[in-house]
mmCIF file of C-alpha atoms in Angstrom:
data_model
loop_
_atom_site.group_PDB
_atom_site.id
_atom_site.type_symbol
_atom_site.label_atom_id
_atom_site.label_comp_id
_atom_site.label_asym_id
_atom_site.label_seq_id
_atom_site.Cartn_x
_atom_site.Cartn_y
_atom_site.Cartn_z
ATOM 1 C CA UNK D 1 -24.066 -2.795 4.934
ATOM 2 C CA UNK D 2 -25.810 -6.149 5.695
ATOM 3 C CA UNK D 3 -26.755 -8.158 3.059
ATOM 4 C CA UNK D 4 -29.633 -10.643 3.682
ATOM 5 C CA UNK D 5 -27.061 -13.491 3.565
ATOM 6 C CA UNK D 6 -30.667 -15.859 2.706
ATOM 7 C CA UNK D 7 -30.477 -14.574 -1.323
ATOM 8 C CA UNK D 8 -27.133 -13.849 -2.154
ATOM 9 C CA UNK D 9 -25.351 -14.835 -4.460
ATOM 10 C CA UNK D 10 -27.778 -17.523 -6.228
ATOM 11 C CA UNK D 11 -26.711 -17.124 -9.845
ATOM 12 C CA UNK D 12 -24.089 -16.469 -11.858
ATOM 13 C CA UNK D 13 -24.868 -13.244 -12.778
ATOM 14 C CA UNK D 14 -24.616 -11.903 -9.165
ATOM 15 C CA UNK D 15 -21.416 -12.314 -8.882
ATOM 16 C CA UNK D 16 -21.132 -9.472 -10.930
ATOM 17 C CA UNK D 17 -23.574 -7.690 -9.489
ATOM 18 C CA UNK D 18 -21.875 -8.099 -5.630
ATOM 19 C CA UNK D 19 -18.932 -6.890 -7.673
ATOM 20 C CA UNK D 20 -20.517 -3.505 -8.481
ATOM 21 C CA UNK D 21 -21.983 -3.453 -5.204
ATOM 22 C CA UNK D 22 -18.251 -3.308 -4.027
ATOM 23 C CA UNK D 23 -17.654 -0.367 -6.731
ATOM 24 C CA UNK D 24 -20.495 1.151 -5.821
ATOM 25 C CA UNK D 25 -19.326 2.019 -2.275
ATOM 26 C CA UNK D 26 -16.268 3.030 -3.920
ATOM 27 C CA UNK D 27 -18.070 5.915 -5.607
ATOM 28 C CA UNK D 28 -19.605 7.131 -2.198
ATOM 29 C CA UNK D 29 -16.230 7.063 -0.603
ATOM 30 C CA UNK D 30 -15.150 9.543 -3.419
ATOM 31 C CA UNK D 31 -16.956 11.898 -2.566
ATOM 32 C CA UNK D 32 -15.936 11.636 1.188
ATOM 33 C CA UNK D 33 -11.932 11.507 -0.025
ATOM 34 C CA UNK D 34 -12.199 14.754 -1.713
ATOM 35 C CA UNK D 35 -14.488 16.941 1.028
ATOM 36 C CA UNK D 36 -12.031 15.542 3.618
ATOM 37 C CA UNK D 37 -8.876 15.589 2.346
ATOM 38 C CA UNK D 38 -8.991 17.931 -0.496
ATOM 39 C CA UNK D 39 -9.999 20.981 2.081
ATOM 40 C CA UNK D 40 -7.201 20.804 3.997
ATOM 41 C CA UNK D 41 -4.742 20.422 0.927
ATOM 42 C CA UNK D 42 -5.911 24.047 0.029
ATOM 43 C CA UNK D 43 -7.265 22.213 -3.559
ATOM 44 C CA UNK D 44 -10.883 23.040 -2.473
ATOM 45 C CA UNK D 45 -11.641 26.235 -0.268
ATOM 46 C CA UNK D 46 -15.076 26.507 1.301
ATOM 47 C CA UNK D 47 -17.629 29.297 0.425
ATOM 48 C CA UNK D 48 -20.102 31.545 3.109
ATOM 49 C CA UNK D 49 -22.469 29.340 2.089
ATOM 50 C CA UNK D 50 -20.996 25.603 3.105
ATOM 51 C CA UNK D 51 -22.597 23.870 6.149
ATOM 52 C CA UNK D 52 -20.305 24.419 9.561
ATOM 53 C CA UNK D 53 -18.841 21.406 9.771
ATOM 54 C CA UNK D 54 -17.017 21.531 6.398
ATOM 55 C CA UNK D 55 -16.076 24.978 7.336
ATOM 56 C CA UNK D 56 -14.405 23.233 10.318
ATOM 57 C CA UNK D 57 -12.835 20.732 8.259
ATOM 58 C CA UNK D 58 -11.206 23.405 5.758
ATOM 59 C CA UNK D 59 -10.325 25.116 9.480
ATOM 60 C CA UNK D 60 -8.732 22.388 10.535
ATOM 61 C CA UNK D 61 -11.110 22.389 13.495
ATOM 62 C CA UNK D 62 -11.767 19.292 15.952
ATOM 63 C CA UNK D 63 -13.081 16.061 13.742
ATOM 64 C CA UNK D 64 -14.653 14.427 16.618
ATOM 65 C CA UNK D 65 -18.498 13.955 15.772
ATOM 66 C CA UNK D 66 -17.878 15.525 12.254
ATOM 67 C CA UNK D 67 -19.980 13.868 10.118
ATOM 68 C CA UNK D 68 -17.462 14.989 7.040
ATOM 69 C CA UNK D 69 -14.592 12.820 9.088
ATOM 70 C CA UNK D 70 -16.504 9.748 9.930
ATOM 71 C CA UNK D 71 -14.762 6.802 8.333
ATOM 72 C CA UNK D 72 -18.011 4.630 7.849
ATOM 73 C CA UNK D 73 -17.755 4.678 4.009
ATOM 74 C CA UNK D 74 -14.476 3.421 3.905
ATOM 75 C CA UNK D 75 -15.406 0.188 6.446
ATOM 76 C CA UNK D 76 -18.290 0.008 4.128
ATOM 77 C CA UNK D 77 -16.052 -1.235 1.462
ATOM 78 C CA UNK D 78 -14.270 -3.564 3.425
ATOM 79 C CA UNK D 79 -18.044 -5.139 5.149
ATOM 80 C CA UNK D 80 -18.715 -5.612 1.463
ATOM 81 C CA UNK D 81 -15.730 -7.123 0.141
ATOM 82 C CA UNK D 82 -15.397 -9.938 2.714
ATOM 83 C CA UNK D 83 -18.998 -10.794 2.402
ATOM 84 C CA UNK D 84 -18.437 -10.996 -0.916
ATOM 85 C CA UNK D 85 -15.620 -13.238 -0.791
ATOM 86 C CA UNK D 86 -17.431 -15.579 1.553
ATOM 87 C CA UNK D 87 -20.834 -15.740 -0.705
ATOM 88 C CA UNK D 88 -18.355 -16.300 -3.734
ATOM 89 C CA UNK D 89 -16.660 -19.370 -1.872
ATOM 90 C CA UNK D 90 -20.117 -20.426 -0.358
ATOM 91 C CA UNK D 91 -21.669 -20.272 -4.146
ATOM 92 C CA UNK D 92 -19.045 -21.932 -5.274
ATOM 93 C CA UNK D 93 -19.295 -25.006 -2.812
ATOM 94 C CA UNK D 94 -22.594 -24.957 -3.363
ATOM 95 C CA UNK D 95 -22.771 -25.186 -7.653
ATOM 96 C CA UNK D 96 -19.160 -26.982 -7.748
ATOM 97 C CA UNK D 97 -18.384 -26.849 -11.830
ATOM 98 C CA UNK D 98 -21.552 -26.623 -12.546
ATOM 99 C CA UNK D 99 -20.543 -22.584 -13.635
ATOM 100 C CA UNK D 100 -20.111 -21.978 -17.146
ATOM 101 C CA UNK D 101 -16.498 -22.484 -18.165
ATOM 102 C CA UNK D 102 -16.045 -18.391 -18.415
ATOM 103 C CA UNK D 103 -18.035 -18.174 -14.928
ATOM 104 C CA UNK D 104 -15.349 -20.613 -13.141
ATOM 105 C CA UNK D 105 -12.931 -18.654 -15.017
ATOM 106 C CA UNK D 106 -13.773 -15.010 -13.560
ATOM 107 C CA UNK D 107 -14.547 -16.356 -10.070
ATOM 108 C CA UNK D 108 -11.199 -16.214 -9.265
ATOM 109 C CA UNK D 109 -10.424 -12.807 -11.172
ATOM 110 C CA UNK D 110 -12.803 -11.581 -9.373
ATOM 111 C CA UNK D 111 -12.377 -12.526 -5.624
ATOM 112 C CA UNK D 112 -8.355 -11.398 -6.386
ATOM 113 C CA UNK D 113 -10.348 -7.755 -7.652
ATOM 114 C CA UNK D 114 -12.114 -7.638 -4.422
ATOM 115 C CA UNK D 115 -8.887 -8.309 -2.597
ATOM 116 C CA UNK D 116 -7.459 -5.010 -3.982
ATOM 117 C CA UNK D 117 -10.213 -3.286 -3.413
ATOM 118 C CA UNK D 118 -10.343 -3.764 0.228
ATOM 119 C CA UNK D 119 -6.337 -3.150 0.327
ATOM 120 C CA UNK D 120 -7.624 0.119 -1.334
ATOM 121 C CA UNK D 121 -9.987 0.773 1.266
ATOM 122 C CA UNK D 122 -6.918 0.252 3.881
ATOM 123 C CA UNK D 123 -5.237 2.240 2.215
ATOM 124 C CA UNK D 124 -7.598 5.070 2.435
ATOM 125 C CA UNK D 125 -8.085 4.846 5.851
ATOM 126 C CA UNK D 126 -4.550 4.673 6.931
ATOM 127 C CA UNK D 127 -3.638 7.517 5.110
ATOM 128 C CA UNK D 128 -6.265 9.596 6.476
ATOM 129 C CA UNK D 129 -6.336 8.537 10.030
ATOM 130 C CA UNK D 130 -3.238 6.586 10.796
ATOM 131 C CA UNK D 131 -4.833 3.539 11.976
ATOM 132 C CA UNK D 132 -7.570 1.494 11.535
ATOM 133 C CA UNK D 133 -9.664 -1.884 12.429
ATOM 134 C CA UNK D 134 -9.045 -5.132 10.548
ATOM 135 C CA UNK D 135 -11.094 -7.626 10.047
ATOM 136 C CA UNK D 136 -12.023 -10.375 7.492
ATOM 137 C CA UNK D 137 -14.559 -12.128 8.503
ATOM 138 C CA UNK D 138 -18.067 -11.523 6.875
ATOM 139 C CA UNK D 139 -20.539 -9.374 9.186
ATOM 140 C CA UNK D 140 -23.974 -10.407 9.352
ATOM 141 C CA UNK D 141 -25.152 -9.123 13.128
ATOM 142 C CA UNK D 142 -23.305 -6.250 14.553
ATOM 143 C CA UNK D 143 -20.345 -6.913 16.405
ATOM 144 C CA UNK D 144 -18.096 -4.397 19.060
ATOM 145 C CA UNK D 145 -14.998 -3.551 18.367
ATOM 146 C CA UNK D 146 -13.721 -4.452 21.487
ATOM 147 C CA UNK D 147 -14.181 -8.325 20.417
ATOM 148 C CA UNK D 148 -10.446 -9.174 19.677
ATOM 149 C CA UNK D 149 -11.527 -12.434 18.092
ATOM 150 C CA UNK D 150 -13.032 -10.472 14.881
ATOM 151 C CA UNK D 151 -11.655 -6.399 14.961
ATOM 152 C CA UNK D 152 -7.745 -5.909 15.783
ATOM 153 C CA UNK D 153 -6.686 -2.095 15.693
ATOM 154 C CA UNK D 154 -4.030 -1.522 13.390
ATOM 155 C CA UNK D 155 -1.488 1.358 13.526
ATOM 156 C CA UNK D 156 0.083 2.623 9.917
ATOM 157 C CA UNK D 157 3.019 0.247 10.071
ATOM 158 C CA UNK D 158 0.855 -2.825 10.873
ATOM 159 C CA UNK D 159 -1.579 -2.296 8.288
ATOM 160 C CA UNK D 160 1.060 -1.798 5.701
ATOM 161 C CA UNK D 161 2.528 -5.087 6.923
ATOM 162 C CA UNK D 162 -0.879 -6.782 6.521
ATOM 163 C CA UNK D 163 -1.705 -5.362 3.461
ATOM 164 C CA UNK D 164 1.450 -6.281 1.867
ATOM 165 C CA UNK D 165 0.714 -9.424 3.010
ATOM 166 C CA UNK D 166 -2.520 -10.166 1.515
ATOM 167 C CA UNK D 167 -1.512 -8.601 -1.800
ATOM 168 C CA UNK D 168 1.631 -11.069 -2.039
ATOM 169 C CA UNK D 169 -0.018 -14.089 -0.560
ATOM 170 C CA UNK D 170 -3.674 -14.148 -1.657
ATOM 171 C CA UNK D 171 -6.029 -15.697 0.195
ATOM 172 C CA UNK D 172 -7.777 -19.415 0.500
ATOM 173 C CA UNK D 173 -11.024 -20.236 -0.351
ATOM 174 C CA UNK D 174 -12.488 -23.326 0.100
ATOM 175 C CA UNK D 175 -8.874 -24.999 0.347
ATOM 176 C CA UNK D 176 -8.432 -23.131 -2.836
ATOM 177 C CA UNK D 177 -5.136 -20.179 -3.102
ATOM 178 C CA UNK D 178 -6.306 -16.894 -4.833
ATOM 179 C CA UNK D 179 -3.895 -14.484 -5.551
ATOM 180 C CA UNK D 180 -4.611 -10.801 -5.322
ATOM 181 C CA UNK D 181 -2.956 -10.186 -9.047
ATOM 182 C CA UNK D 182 -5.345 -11.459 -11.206
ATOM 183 C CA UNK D 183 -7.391 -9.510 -13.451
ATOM 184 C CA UNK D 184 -10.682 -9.954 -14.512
ATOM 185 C CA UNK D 185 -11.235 -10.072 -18.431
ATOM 186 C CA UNK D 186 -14.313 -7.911 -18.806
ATOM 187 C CA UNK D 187 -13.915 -8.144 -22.725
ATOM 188 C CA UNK D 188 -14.883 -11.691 -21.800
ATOM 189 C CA UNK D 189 -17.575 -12.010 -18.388
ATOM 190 C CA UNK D 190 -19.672 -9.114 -19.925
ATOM 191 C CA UNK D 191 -19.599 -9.747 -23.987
ATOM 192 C CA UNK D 192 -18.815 -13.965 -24.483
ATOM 193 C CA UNK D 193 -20.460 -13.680 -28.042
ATOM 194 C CA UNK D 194 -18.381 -11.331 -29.438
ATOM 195 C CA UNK D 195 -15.323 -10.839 -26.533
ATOM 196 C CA UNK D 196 -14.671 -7.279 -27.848
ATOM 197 C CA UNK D 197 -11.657 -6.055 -26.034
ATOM 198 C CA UNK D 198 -11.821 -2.442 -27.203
ATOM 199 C CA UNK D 199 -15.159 -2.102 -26.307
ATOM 200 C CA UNK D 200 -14.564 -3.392 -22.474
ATOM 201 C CA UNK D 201 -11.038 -1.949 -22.427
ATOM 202 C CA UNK D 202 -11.405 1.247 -20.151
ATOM 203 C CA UNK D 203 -12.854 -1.492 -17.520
ATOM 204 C CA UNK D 204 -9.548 -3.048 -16.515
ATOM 205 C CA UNK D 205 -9.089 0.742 -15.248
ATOM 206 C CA UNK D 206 -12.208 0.142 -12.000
ATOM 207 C CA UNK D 207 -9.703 -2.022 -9.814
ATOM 208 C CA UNK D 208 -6.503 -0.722 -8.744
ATOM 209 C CA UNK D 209 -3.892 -3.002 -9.995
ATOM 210 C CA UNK D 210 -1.351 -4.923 -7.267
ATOM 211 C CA UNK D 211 1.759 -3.444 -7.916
ATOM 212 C CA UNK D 212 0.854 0.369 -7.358
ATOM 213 C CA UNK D 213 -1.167 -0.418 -4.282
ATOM 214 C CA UNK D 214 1.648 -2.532 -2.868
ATOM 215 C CA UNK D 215 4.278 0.054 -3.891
ATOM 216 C CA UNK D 216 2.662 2.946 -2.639
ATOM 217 C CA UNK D 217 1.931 0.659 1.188
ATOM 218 C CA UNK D 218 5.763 -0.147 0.573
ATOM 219 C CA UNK D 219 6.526 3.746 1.008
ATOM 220 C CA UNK D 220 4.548 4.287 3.417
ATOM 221 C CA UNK D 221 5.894 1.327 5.805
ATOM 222 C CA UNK D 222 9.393 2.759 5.047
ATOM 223 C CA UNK D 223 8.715 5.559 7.195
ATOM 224 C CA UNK D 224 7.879 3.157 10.490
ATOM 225 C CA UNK D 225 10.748 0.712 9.888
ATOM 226 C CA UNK D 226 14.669 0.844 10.009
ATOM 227 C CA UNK D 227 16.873 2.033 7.200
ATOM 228 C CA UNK D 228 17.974 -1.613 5.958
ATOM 229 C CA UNK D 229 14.109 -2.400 5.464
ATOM 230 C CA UNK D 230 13.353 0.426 4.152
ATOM 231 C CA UNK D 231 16.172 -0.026 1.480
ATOM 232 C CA UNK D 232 14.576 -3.313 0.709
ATOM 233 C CA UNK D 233 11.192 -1.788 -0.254
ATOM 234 C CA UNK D 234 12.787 1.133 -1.946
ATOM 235 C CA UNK D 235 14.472 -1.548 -4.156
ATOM 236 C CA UNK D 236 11.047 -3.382 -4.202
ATOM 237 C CA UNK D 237 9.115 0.259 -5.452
ATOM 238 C CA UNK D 238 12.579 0.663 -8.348
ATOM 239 C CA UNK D 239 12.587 -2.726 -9.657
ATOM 240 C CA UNK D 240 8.671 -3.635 -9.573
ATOM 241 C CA UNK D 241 7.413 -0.532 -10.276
ATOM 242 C CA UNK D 242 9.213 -0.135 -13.643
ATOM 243 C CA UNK D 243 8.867 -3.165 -15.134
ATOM 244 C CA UNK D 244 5.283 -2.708 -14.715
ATOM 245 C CA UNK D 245 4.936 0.766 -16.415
ATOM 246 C CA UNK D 246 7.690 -0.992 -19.410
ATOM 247 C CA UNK D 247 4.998 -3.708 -19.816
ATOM 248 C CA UNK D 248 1.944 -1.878 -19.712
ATOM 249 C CA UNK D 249 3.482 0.734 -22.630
ATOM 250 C CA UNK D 250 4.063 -2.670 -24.481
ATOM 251 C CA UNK D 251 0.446 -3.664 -24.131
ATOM 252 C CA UNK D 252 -0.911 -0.255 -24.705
ATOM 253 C CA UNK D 253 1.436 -0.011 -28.328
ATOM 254 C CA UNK D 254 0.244 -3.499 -28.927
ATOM 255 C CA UNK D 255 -3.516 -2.332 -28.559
ATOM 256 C CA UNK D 256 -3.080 0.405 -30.900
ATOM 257 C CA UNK D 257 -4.660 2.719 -28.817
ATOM 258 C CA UNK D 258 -2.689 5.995 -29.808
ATOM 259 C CA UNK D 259 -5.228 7.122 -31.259
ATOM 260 C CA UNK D 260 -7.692 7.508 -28.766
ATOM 261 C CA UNK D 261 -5.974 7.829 -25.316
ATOM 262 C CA UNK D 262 -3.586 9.683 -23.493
ATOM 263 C CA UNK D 263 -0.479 7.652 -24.431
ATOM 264 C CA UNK D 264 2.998 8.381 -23.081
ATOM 265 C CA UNK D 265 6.394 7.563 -23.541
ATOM 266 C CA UNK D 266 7.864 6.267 -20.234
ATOM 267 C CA UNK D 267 11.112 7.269 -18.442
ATOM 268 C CA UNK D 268 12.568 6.361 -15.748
ATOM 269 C CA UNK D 269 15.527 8.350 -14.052
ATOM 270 C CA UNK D 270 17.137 7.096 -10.922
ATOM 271 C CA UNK D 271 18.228 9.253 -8.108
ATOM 272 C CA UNK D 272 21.989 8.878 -7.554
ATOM 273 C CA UNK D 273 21.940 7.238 -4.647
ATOM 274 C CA UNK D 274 19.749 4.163 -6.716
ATOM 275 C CA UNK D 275 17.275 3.535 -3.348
ATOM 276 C CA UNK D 276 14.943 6.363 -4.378
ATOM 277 C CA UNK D 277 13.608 6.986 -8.634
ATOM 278 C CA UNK D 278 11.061 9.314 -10.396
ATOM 279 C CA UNK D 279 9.038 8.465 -13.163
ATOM 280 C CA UNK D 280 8.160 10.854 -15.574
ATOM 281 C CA UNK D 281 6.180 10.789 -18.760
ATOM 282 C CA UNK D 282 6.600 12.447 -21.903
ATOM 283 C CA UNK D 283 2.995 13.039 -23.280
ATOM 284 C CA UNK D 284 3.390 12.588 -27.161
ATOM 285 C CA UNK D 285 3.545 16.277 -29.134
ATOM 286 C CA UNK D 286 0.678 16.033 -31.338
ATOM 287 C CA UNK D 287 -1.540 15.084 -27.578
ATOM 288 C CA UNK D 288 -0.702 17.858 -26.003
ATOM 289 C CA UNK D 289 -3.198 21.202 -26.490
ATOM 290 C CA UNK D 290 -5.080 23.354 -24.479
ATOM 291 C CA UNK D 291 -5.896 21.842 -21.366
ATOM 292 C CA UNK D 292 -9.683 22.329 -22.073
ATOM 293 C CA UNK D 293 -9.691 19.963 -25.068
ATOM 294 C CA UNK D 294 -7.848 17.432 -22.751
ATOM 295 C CA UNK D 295 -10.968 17.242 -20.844
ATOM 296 C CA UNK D 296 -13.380 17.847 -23.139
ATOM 297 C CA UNK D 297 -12.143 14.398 -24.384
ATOM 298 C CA UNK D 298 -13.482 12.483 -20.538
ATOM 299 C CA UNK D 299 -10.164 10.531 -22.127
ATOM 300 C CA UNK D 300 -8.120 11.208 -18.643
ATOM 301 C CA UNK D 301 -10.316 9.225 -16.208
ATOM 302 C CA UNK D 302 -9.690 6.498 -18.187
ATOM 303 C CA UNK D 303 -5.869 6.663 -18.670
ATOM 304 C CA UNK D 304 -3.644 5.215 -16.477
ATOM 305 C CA UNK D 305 -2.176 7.893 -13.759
ATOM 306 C CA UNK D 306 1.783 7.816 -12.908
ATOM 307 C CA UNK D 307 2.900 8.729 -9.548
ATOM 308 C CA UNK D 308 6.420 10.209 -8.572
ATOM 309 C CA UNK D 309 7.551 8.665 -5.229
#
């Protein structure tokens, strides 16, 4: 999880790449999400033939020394995304505007991405071991975790509350205020001679966008804070929440794309007492068939996924 700090990034075209490096450690901690979490949700049940310590997982046996239960993919996002964001500044200091206009354009897009991404990877953590260690700064020797200067161990509530934090606030880079809300136009970084949005549209679907990762910290910190603050975030969740899901219908009817994704019709209905609301979605007649043709399609991966909270 070290990158040789010597080459990286030189080019444009790295920044990219350090991008899907970050994406790419995503896709390992996948695999750890659903063999950890999944077997004790009774979604996945083990077989004779599955190695003992998954057994002991789906058990709920001791996690201590279980490889299945060891975290390191998850810090493995996080080592990746602030190195990331420090090459991207240090690139950047080092080229100044010498980036092509679209370049200077997606840097910031895509430091804001890899903000979400480690709030993701937070977010992972804390809900499957209630605490965690933060850090920011870029690792490039190894470092113990008793050093307060760089690790600080976080319970739930503190991570929510730094979490929150970054996705509200951004971050500075190189005297320089990113916000963690901006998204990076794919359409435009990957295809500049044509800028085909449909082609590149299923991409703005890799990074988890602000508002559902700082709604769904929101509801956790409600559970670790008093009833007035918790009231504030529930009205946070309501109001946020829904005029996010109104504009993204709006963009999705604007795109035209009926025709080839799961489209939905958006309702909201509030609980009585207003501090709590569930979202539903009516999935369009003609849409809905056997569940084996909704697969068959690979359209659902793609489609944005509503929660009920």
């Amino acid at each position: 999880n070290i990158i040789n700090t010597e080459d990286y990034i030189a080019q444009e075209d790295e920044m990219y790449r350090g991008y899907m490096g970050i994406l790419n450690c995503m896709q390992k901690a996948g695999d750890h999400a659903i063999f950890l979490t999944d077997t004790r949700g009774a979604v996945l049940e083990t077989t004779d033939n599955a190695p003992t310590e998954l057994k002991s997982i789906y058990n709920w046996g001791t996690t201590n020394g279980n490889s299945y239960a060891d975290p390191t993919c998850y810090y493995s996002i996080i080592v990746a995304c602030n190195d990331y964001i420090f090459k991207m500044g240090e690139y950047k200091r080092r080229v100044g505007n010498s980036m092509t206009e679209n370049a200077q354009k997606q840097y910031y897009n895509l430091i804001s991405g890899s903000l979400r991404l480690k709030v993701w990877a937070y977010l992972m953590l804390g809900k499957t071991y209630g605490e965690a260690y933060w850090f920011d700064d870029p690792l490039t020797e190894k470092k113990e975790l008793s050093d307060a200067s760089v690790f600080t161990k976080c319970n739930m509530k503190e991570l929510a509350d730094r979490c929150i934090n970054l996705l509200e606030n951004g971050i500075t880079v190189n005297d320089e205020h990113i916000s963690a809300t901006q998204e990076v136009e794919w359409f435009k970084w990957l295809d500049p001679e044509t800028e085909d949005r449909a082609l590149f549209r299923q991409w703005q679907y890799i990074t988890p966008p602000a508002v559902i990762l700082n709604a769904e910290w929101r509801s956790w910190r409600a559970s670790y804070i008093d009833e007035s603050a918790a009231q504030s975030d529930w009205q946070w969740i309501r109001d946020h929440v829904l005029d996010y899901i109104k504009n993204t219908q709006a963009s999705v009817e604007a795109d035209n794309q009926a025709g080839d994704e799961w489209r939905g019709i958006i309702s909201a209905n509030h609980i009585a007492s207003g501090d709590v609301f569930q979202l539903s979605q009516k999935i369009q007649s003609d849409m809905v068939g056997s569940y084996s043709n909704i697969f068959y399609t690979e359209g659902l991966g793609s489609a944005y996924q509503l929660i009920s909270t």
